[in-house]
PDB file of C-alpha atoms in Angstrom:
ATOM      1  CA  MET Z   1     -21.765  20.405  21.842  1.00  0.00           C
ATOM      2  CA  ASN Z   2     -20.318  17.532  23.943  1.00  0.00           C
ATOM      3  CA  PHE Z   3     -21.115  15.239  21.129  1.00  0.00           C
ATOM      4  CA  ARG Z   4     -19.065  17.445  18.666  1.00  0.00           C
ATOM      5  CA  LEU Z   5     -16.080  17.659  21.115  1.00  0.00           C
ATOM      6  CA  LYS Z   6     -16.161  13.544  21.390  1.00  0.00           C
ATOM      7  CA  ASN Z   7     -16.423  13.298  17.703  1.00  0.00           C
ATOM      8  CA  MET Z   8     -13.464  15.604  17.030  1.00  0.00           C
ATOM      9  CA  LYS Z   9     -11.285  13.587  19.594  1.00  0.00           C
ATOM     10  CA  ASN Z  10     -12.114  10.200  17.812  1.00  0.00           C
ATOM     11  CA  ILE Z  11     -11.179  11.765  14.607  1.00  0.00           C
ATOM     12  CA  ILE Z  12      -7.856  13.398  15.806  1.00  0.00           C
ATOM     13  CA  LEU Z  13      -6.994   9.964  17.643  1.00  0.00           C
ATOM     14  CA  THR Z  14      -7.823   7.958  14.503  1.00  0.00           C
ATOM     15  CA  ALA Z  15      -5.804  10.399  12.241  1.00  0.00           C
ATOM     16  CA  SER Z  16      -2.840  10.368  14.649  1.00  0.00           C
ATOM     17  CA  ILE Z  17      -2.755   6.618  14.814  1.00  0.00           C
ATOM     18  CA  MET Z  18      -2.918   6.358  11.082  1.00  0.00           C
ATOM     19  CA  PHE Z  19      -0.111   8.910  10.717  1.00  0.00           C
ATOM     20  CA  LEU Z  20       2.181   7.061  13.144  1.00  0.00           C
ATOM     21  CA  LEU Z  21       1.339   3.703  11.403  1.00  0.00           C
ATOM     22  CA  PHE Z  22       1.979   4.868   7.864  1.00  0.00           C
ATOM     23  CA  SER Z  23       5.060   7.232   8.412  1.00  0.00           C
ATOM     24  CA  CYS Z  24       7.053   4.837  10.533  1.00  0.00           C
ATOM     25  CA  ARG Z  25       9.921   3.380   8.386  1.00  0.00           C
ATOM     26  CA  SER Z  26      11.002  -0.252   9.141  1.00  0.00           C
ATOM     27  CA  ASN Z  27      14.488  -0.943  10.815  1.00  0.00           C
ATOM     28  CA  VAL Z  28      16.090  -2.121   7.544  1.00  0.00           C
ATOM     29  CA  GLU Z  29      15.199   1.410   5.825  1.00  0.00           C
ATOM     30  CA  LEU Z  30      16.525   3.084   8.769  1.00  0.00           C
ATOM     31  CA  SER Z  31      19.837   0.915   8.758  1.00  0.00           C
ATOM     32  CA  MET Z  32      20.370   1.725   4.973  1.00  0.00           C
ATOM     33  CA  GLU Z  33      19.962   5.522   5.866  1.00  0.00           C
ATOM     34  CA  ARG Z  34      22.347   5.059   8.736  1.00  0.00           C
ATOM     35  CA  GLY Z  35      24.864   3.318   6.578  1.00  0.00           C
ATOM     36  CA  GLU Z  36      24.576   6.060   3.889  1.00  0.00           C
ATOM     37  CA  TYR Z  37      25.271   8.549   6.415  1.00  0.00           C
ATOM     38  CA  PHE Z  38      28.412   6.788   7.883  1.00  0.00           C
ATOM     39  CA  TYR Z  39      29.692   6.285   4.579  1.00  0.00           C
ATOM     40  CA  ASN Z  40      29.276  10.268   3.832  1.00  0.00           C
ATOM     41  CA  VAL Z  41      31.219  11.120   7.014  1.00  0.00           C
ATOM     42  CA  ASP Z  42      33.801   8.515   6.256  1.00  0.00           C
ATOM     43  CA  ARG Z  43      32.865   6.079   9.251  1.00  0.00           C
ATOM     44  CA  LEU Z  44      33.188   3.277   6.951  1.00  0.00           C
ATOM     45  CA  GLU Z  45      33.218   0.581   9.845  1.00  0.00           C
ATOM     46  CA  ASP Z  46      29.876   1.834  11.088  1.00  0.00           C
ATOM     47  CA  ALA Z  47      28.484   1.671   7.388  1.00  0.00           C
ATOM     48  CA  THR Z  48      29.607  -1.643   6.983  1.00  0.00           C
ATOM     49  CA  LEU Z  49      27.777  -2.691  10.047  1.00  0.00           C
ATOM     50  CA  GLU Z  50      24.554  -1.091   9.137  1.00  0.00           C
ATOM     51  CA  TYR Z  51      24.709  -2.734   5.636  1.00  0.00           C
ATOM     52  CA  ASN Z  52      25.513  -6.095   7.171  1.00  0.00           C
ATOM     53  CA  LYS Z  53      22.409  -5.714   9.529  1.00  0.00           C
ATOM     54  CA  VAL Z  54      20.294  -5.230   6.350  1.00  0.00           C
ATOM     55  CA  ILE Z  55      21.922  -8.467   4.631  1.00  0.00           C
ATOM     56  CA  ASN Z  56      21.463 -10.337   7.962  1.00  0.00           C
ATOM     57  CA  TYR Z  57      17.785  -9.344   8.144  1.00  0.00           C
ATOM     58  CA  TYR Z  58      17.144 -10.880   4.686  1.00  0.00           C
ATOM     59  CA  ALA Z  59      19.472 -13.988   5.471  1.00  0.00           C
ATOM     60  CA  ASP Z  60      16.704 -16.546   6.140  1.00  0.00           C
ATOM     61  CA  ASP Z  61      14.078 -15.158   3.628  1.00  0.00           C
ATOM     62  CA  SER Z  62      13.885 -16.961   0.362  1.00  0.00           C
ATOM     63  CA  SER Z  63      10.769 -15.132  -0.830  1.00  0.00           C
ATOM     64  CA  LEU Z  64      11.542 -11.630  -0.921  1.00  0.00           C
ATOM     65  CA  ASP Z  65       9.155  -9.148  -2.462  1.00  0.00           C
ATOM     66  CA  ASN Z  66      10.643  -6.906  -5.161  1.00  0.00           C
ATOM     67  CA  LYS Z  67      11.278  -4.067  -2.926  1.00  0.00           C
ATOM     68  CA  SER Z  68      12.936  -6.260  -0.525  1.00  0.00           C
ATOM     69  CA  ILE Z  69      15.350  -7.761  -3.175  1.00  0.00           C
ATOM     70  CA  LYS Z  70      16.121  -4.120  -4.300  1.00  0.00           C
ATOM     71  CA  ILE Z  71      17.034  -3.071  -0.897  1.00  0.00           C
ATOM     72  CA  LEU Z  72      19.215  -6.211  -0.279  1.00  0.00           C
ATOM     73  CA  ALA Z  73      21.015  -5.807  -3.712  1.00  0.00           C
ATOM     74  CA  ASN Z  74      21.844  -1.930  -2.685  1.00  0.00           C
ATOM     75  CA  ALA Z  75      22.918  -2.920   0.748  1.00  0.00           C
ATOM     76  CA  HIS Z  76      25.440  -5.465  -1.161  1.00  0.00           C
ATOM     77  CA  HIS Z  77      26.407  -2.735  -3.711  1.00  0.00           C
ATOM     78  CA  ASN Z  78      27.246  -0.210  -1.038  1.00  0.00           C
ATOM     79  CA  LEU Z  79      29.371  -2.847   0.780  1.00  0.00           C
ATOM     80  CA  ALA Z  80      31.265  -3.182  -2.319  1.00  0.00           C
ATOM     81  CA  VAL Z  81      31.814   0.500  -2.641  1.00  0.00           C
ATOM     82  CA  ILE Z  82      33.213   0.611   0.860  1.00  0.00           C
ATOM     83  CA  TRP Z  83      35.442  -2.439   0.440  1.00  0.00           C
ATOM     84  CA  PHE Z  84      36.737  -1.090  -2.897  1.00  0.00           C
ATOM     85  CA  LYS Z  85      37.550   2.270  -1.280  1.00  0.00           C
ATOM     86  CA  ARG Z  86      39.196   0.392   1.571  1.00  0.00           C
ATOM     87  CA  GLY Z  87      41.146  -1.583  -0.854  1.00  0.00           C
ATOM     88  CA  TYR Z  88      42.567   1.307  -2.616  1.00  0.00           C
ATOM     89  CA  GLN Z  89      43.405   3.149   0.766  1.00  0.00           C
ATOM     90  CA  SER Z  90      45.343   0.181   1.844  1.00  0.00           C
ATOM     91  CA  GLU Z  91      49.150   0.367   1.563  1.00  0.00           C
ATOM     92  CA  ASP Z  92      49.722  -3.245   2.037  1.00  0.00           C
ATOM     93  CA  ALA Z  93      49.510  -5.338  -1.383  1.00  0.00           C
ATOM     94  CA  THR Z  94      47.925  -8.511   0.602  1.00  0.00           C
ATOM     95  CA  GLU Z  95      45.338  -6.428   2.257  1.00  0.00           C
ATOM     96  CA  LYS Z  96      44.380  -4.682  -1.031  1.00  0.00           C
ATOM     97  CA  MET Z  97      43.776  -7.706  -2.616  1.00  0.00           C
ATOM     98  CA  SER Z  98      41.814  -9.048   0.167  1.00  0.00           C
ATOM     99  CA  TYR Z  99      39.595  -5.993   0.210  1.00  0.00           C
ATOM    100  CA  LEU Z 100      39.218  -5.815  -3.468  1.00  0.00           C
ATOM    101  CA  GLY Z 101      38.067  -9.637  -3.443  1.00  0.00           C
ATOM    102  CA  ILE Z 102      35.308  -8.990  -0.859  1.00  0.00           C
ATOM    103  CA  ALA Z 103      34.274  -5.966  -2.892  1.00  0.00           C
ATOM    104  CA  GLY Z 104      34.147  -8.454  -5.994  1.00  0.00           C
ATOM    105  CA  VAL Z 105      31.891 -10.800  -4.187  1.00  0.00           C
ATOM    106  CA  GLU Z 106      29.358  -7.963  -2.990  1.00  0.00           C
ATOM    107  CA  ALA Z 107      29.435  -6.438  -6.288  1.00  0.00           C
ATOM    108  CA  LYS Z 108      28.490  -9.799  -7.867  1.00  0.00           C
ATOM    109  CA  ARG Z 109      25.892 -10.600  -5.398  1.00  0.00           C
ATOM    110  CA  SER Z 110      24.253  -7.085  -5.724  1.00  0.00           C
ATOM    111  CA  TYR Z 111      24.162  -7.707  -9.597  1.00  0.00           C
ATOM    112  CA  TYR Z 112      22.814 -11.060  -9.496  1.00  0.00           C
ATOM    113  CA  LEU Z 113      20.070  -9.927  -7.132  1.00  0.00           C
ATOM    114  CA  HIS Z 114      19.242  -6.937  -9.248  1.00  0.00           C
ATOM    115  CA  PRO Z 115      20.953  -6.543 -12.702  1.00  0.00           C
ATOM    116  CA  LYS Z 116      21.127  -2.977 -12.714  1.00  0.00           C
ATOM    117  CA  ASP Z 117      23.607  -1.110 -14.824  1.00  0.00           C
ATOM    118  CA  LEU Z 118      25.189   0.706 -11.955  1.00  0.00           C
ATOM    119  CA  TYR Z 119      26.005  -2.610 -10.116  1.00  0.00           C
ATOM    120  CA  LYS Z 120      27.413  -3.961 -13.313  1.00  0.00           C
ATOM    121  CA  GLN Z 121      29.710  -1.135 -13.937  1.00  0.00           C
ATOM    122  CA  THR Z 122      30.842  -1.237 -10.121  1.00  0.00           C
ATOM    123  CA  TRP Z 123      31.639  -5.080 -10.484  1.00  0.00           C
ATOM    124  CA  ASP Z 124      33.608  -4.429 -13.620  1.00  0.00           C
ATOM    125  CA  LYS Z 125      35.446  -1.364 -12.058  1.00  0.00           C
ATOM    126  CA  ILE Z 126      36.358  -3.950  -9.205  1.00  0.00           C
ATOM    127  CA  GLN Z 127      37.430  -6.822 -11.593  1.00  0.00           C
ATOM    128  CA  LYS Z 128      39.646  -4.460 -13.553  1.00  0.00           C
ATOM    129  CA  ALA Z 129      41.319  -3.251 -10.264  1.00  0.00           C
ATOM    130  CA  ILE Z 130      41.898  -6.948  -9.380  1.00  0.00           C
ATOM    131  CA  LYS Z 131      43.630  -7.623 -12.552  1.00  0.00           C
ATOM    132  CA  GLN Z 132      45.992  -4.703 -12.247  1.00  0.00           C
TER     133      GLN Z 132
END
């Protein structure tokens, strides 16, 4: 009986450790989720900070795997959308063009990192807004 109890404790402990190790998400993934949350509740400055954390995390890494490239491209794309939104909300013409310029750079980076149709559409939309 004592052997069974001890064996059961080891199994539960091992299962718990495995669950914790495999269920935890990285800080990068959590920053992306926080950024999306802040964007959805219209806290654009906080969202921008979260996406910049992701970008800064990968800044010195020249050998990214495919998953990391997609995350990084998505962070740039989300920043492009935020800056585009801020540009359209701005009443000041100079500020608007500045925001749209930043949005264009971010959209271009996202598309170059991961050529995805959505990223290209965003970049094209920003370019069209800059020319108007």
